[in-house]
mmCIF file of C-alpha atoms and ligand atoms in Angstrom:
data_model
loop_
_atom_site.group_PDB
_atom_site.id
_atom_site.type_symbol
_atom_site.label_atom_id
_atom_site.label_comp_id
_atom_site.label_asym_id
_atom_site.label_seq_id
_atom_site.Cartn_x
_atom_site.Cartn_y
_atom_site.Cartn_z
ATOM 1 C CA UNK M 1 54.533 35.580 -24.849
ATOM 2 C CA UNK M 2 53.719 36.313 -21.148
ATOM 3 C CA UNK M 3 54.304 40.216 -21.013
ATOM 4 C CA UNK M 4 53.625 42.495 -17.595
ATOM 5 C CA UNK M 5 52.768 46.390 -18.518
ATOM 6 C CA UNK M 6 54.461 48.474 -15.920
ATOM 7 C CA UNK M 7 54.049 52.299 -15.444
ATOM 8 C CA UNK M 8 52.183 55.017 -13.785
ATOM 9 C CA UNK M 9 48.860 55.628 -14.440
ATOM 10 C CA UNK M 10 48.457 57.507 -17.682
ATOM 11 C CA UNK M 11 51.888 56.191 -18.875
ATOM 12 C CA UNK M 12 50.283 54.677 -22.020
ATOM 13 C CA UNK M 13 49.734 51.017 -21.126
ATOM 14 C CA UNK M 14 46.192 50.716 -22.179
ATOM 15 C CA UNK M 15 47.237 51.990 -25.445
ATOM 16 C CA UNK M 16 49.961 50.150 -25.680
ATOM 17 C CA UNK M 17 48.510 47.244 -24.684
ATOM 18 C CA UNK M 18 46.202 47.727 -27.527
ATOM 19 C CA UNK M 19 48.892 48.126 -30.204
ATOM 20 C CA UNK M 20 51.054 45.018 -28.675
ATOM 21 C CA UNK M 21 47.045 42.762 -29.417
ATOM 22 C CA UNK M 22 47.651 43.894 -32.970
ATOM 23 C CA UNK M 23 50.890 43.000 -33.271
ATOM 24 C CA UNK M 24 51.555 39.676 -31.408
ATOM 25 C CA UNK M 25 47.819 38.562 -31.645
ATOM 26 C CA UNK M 26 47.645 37.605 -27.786
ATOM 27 C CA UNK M 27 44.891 39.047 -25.643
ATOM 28 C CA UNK M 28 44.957 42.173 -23.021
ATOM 29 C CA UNK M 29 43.957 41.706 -19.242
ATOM 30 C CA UNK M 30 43.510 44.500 -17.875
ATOM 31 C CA UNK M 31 42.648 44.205 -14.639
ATOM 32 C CA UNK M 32 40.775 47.806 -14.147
ATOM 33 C CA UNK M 33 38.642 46.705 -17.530
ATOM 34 C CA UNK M 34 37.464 43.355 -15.919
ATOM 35 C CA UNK M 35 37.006 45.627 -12.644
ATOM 36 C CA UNK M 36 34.622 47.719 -14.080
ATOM 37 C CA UNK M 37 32.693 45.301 -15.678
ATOM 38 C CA UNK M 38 31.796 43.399 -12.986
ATOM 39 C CA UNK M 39 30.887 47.338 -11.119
ATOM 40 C CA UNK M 40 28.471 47.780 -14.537
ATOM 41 C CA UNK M 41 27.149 44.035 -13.927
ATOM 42 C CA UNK M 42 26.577 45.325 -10.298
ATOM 43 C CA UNK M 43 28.265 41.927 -9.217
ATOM 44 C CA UNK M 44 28.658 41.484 -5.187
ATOM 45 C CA UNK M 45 32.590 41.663 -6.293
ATOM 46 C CA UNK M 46 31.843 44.931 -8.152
ATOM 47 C CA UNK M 47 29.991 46.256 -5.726
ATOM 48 C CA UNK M 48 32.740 45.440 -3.051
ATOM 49 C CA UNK M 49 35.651 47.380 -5.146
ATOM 50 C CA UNK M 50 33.711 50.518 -6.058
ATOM 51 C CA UNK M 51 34.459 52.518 -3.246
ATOM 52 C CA UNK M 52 38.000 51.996 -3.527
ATOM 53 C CA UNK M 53 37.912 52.487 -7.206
ATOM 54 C CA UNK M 54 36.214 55.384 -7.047
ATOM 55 C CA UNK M 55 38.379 56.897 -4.847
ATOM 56 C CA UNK M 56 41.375 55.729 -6.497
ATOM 57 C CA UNK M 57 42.768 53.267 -4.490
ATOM 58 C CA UNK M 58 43.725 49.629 -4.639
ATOM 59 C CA UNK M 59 41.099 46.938 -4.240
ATOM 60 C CA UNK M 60 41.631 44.424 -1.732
ATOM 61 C CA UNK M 61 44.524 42.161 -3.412
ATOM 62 C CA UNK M 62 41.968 38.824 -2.675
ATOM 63 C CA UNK M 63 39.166 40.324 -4.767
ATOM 64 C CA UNK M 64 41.563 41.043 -7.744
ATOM 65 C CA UNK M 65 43.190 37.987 -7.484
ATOM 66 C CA UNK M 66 39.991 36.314 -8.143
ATOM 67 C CA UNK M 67 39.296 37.994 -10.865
ATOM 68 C CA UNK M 68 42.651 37.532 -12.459
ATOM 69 C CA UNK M 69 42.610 33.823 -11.612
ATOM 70 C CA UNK M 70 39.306 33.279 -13.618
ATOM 71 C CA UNK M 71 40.538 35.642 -16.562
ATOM 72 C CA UNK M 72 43.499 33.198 -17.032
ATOM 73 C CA UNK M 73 42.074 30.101 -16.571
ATOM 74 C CA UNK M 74 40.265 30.768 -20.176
ATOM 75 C CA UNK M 75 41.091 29.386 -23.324
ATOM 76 C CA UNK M 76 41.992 32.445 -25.050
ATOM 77 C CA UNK M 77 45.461 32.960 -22.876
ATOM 78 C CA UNK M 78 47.062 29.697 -23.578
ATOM 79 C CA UNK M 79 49.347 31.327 -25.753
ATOM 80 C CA UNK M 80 50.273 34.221 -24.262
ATOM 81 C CA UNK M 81 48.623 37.686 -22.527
ATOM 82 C CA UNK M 82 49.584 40.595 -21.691
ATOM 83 C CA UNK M 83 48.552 42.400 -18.442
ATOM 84 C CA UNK M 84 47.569 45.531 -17.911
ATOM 85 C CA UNK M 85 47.275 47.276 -14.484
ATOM 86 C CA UNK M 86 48.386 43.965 -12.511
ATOM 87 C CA UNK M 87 50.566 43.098 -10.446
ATOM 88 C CA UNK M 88 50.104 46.785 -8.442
ATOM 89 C CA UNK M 89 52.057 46.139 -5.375
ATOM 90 C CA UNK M 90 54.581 43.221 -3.861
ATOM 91 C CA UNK M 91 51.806 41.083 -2.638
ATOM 92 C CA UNK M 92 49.829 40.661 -6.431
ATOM 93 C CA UNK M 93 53.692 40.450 -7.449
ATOM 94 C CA UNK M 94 54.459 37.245 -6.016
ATOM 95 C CA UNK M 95 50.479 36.122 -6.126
ATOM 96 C CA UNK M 96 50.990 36.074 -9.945
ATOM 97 C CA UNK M 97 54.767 34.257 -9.799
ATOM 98 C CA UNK M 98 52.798 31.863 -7.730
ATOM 99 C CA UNK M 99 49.860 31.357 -10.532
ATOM 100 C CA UNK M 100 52.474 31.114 -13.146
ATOM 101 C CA UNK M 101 54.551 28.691 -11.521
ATOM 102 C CA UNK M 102 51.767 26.434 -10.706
ATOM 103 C CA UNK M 103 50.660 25.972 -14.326
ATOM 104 C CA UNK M 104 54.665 26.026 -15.486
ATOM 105 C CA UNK M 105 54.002 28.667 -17.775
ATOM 106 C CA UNK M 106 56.542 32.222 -16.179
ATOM 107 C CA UNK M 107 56.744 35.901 -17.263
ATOM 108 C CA UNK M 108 58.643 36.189 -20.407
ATOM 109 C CA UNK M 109 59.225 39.883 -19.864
ATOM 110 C CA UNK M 110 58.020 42.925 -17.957
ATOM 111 C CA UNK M 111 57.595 46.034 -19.931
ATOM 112 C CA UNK M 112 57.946 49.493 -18.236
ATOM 113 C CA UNK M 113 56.757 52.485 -19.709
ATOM 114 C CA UNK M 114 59.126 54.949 -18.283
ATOM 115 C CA UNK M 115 57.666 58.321 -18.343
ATOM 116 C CA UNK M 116 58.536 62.410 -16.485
ATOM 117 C CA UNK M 117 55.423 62.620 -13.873
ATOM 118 C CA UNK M 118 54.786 65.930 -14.887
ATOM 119 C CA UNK M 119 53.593 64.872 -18.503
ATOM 120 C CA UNK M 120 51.404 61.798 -16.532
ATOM 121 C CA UNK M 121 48.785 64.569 -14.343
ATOM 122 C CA UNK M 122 48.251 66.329 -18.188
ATOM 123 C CA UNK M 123 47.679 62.848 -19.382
ATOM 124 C CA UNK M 124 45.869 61.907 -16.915
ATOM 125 C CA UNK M 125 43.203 65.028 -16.765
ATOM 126 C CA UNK M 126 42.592 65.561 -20.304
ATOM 127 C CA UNK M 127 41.916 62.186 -20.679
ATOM 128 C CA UNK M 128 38.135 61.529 -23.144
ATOM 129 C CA UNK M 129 36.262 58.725 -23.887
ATOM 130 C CA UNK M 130 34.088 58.974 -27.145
ATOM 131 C CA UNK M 131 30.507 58.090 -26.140
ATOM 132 C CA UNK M 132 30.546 56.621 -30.090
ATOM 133 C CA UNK M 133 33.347 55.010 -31.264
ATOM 134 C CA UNK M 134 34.630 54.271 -27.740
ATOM 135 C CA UNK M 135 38.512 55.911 -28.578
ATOM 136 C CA UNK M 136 40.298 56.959 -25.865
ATOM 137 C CA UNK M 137 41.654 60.542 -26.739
ATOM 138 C CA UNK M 138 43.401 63.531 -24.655
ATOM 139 C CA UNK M 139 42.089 67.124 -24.952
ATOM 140 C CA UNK M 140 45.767 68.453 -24.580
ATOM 141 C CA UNK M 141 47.498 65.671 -27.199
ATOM 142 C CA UNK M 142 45.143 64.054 -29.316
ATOM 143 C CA UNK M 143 45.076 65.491 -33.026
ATOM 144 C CA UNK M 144 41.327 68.443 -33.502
ATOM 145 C CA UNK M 145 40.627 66.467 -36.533
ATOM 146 C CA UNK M 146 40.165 63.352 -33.922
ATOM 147 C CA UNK M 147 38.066 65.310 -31.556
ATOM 148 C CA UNK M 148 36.274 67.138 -34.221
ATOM 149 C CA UNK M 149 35.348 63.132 -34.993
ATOM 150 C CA UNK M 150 33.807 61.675 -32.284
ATOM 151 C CA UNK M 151 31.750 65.161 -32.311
ATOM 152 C CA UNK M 152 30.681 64.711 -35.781
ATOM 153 C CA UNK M 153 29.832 60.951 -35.033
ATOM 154 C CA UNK M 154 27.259 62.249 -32.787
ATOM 155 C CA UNK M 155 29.462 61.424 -29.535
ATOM 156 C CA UNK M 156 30.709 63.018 -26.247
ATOM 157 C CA UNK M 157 34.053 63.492 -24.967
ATOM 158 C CA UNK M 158 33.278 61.524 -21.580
ATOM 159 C CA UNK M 159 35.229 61.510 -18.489
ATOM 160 C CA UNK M 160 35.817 58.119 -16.821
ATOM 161 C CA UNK M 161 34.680 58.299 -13.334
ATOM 162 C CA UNK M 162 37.877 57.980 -12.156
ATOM 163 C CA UNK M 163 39.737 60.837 -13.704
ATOM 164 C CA UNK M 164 39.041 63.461 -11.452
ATOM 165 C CA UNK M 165 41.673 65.699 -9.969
ATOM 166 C CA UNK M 166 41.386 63.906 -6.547
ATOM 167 C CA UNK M 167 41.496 60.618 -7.370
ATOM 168 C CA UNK M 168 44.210 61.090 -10.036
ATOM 169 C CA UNK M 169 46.142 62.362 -6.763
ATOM 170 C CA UNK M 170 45.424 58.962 -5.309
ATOM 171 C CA UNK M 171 46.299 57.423 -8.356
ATOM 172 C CA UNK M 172 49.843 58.631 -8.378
ATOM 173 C CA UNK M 173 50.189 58.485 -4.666
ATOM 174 C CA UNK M 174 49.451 54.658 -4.729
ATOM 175 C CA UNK M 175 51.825 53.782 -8.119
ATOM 176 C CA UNK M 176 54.593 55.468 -6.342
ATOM 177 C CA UNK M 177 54.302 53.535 -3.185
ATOM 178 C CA UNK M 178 53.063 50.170 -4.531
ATOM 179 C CA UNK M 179 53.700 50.024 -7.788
ATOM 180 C CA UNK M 180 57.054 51.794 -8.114
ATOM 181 C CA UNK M 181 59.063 48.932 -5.955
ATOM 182 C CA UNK M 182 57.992 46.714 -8.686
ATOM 183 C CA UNK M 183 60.692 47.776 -10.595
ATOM 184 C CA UNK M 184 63.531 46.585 -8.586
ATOM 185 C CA UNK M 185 61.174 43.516 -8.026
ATOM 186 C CA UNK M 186 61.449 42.536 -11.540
ATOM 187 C CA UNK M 187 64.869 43.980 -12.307
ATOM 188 C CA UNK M 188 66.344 41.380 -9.763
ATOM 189 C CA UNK M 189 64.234 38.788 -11.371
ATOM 190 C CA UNK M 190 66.075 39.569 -14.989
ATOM 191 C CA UNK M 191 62.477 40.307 -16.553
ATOM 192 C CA UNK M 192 62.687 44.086 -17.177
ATOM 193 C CA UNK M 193 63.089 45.963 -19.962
ATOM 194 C CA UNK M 194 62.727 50.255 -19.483
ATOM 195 C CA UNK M 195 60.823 51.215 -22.333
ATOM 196 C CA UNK M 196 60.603 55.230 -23.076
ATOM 197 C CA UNK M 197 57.385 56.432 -23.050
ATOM 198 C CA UNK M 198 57.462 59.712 -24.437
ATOM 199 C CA UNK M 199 56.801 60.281 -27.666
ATOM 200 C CA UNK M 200 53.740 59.430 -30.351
ATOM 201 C CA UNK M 201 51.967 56.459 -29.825
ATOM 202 C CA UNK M 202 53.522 55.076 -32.848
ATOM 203 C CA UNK M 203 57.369 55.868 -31.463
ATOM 204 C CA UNK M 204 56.634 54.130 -28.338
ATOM 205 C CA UNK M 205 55.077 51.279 -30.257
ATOM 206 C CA UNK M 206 58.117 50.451 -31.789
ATOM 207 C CA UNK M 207 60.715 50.764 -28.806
ATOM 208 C CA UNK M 208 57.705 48.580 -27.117
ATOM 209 C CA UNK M 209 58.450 45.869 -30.373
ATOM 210 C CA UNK M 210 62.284 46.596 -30.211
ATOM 211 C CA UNK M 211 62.592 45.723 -26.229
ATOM 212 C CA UNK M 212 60.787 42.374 -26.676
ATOM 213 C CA UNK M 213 62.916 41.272 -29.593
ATOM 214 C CA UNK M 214 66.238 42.415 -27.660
HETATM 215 P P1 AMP O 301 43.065 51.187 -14.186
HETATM 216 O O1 AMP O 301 42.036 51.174 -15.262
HETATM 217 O O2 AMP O 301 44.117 50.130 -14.387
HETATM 218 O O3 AMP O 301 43.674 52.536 -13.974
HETATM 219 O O4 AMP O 301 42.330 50.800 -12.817
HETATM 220 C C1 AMP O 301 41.263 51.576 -12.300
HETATM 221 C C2 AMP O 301 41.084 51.279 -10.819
HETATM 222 O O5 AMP O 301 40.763 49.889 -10.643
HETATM 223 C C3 AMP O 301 42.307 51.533 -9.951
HETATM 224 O O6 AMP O 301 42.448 52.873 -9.549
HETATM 225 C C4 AMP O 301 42.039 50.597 -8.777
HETATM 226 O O7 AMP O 301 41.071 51.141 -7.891
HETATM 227 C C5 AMP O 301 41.403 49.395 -9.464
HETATM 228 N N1 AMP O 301 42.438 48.398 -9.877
HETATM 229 C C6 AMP O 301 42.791 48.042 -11.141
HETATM 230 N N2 AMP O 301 43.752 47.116 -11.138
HETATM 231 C C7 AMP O 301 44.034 46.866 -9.834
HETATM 232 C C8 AMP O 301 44.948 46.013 -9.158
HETATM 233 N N3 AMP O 301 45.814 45.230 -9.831
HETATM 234 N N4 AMP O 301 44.934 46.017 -7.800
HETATM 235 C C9 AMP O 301 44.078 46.790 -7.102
HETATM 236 N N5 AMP O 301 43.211 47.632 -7.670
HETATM 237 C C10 AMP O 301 43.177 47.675 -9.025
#
């Protein structure tokens, strides 16, 4: 299957994306994963989007269109992906109908992870990184004994660069003036399917598995 995540920043798609790996064995692109790669490779691409990363903006829609281009062009797709932070505005919208079309393979469905924006900003600020393991967990929701944890394992809670109060501002400031129209975008288009997003991980898991089999 060919499956868009849609939803605000700190909606759950990363972890969701995750979960739907396990369960439909297909492969996650997440665009602001192969982002920051290329910013820790110090590439002349990731050296072109940091400033607009790090202040929470979009990068120019050409340099993430190459990136996505490349990503799907590997073997590992052929049967399906599911993406993760892309398309982020109209223009990425119809660059990826475009891409699809040309290689005859279309969206099967467009996932969005519907979710109150007051819940996103505590999301989105508690949000860890274990230095160890490398699990993402939230200082307001994530179970002590999976804090206590990554402490044990020798780790730190880190912050990604991004997640600081500013540029989470950004962050929602640009998904509800880019992003958001996406919606209607893919309602008209048939492809949607409003997926609620609060909940456990697990919960939203399984409406995630119940809205693709619908
Ligand atoms: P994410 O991990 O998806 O929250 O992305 C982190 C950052 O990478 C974003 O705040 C943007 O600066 C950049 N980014 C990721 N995906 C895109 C995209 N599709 N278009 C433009 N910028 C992106």
């Amino acid at each position: 299957m060919r499956i868009v995540l849609l939803g605000a920043p700190g909606s759950g798609k990363g972890t969701q994306a995750q979960k739907l790996v396990a369960g439909q064995g297909i492969p996650q692109v997440s665009t602001g994963d192969l982002l920051r790669a290329e910013l820790k490779s110090e590439s002349a691409l990731g050296l072109r989007a940091k400033t607009d990363m790090d202040a929470g903006r979009l990068v120019a829609d050409g340099l993430v269109l190459q990136i996505i281009e490349r990503r799907l062009e590997k073997d590992d797709v052929r049967n399906g992906f599911i993406l993760d932070g892309f398309p982020r505005n109209r223009t990425q919208a119809e660059d990826l109908a475009r891409l699809l079309a040309e290689i005859e393979k279309p969206l099967d469905a467009v996932l969005l992870l519907d979710i109150d924006m007051e819940i996103l900003s505590k999301r989105l600020t508690g949000r860890r990184t274990c230095s160890v393991t490398g699990k993402v967990l939230n200082i307001h929701f994530s179970p002590q004994q999976d804090l206590d944890a990554c402490i044990a394992a020798g780790g730190e809670l880190l912050y990604r660069d991004d997640d600081n109060e500013e540029t989470i501002a950004n962050r929602l400031g640009v998904y509800q003036e880019q992003t958001r129209p996406l919606i209607e975008f893919y309602r008209s288009a048939g492809l949607l399917r409003v997926v609620d997003a609060m909940g456990t991980v697990e919960e939203v898991a399984q409406r995630m598995q119940e809205a693709l089999d619908s």
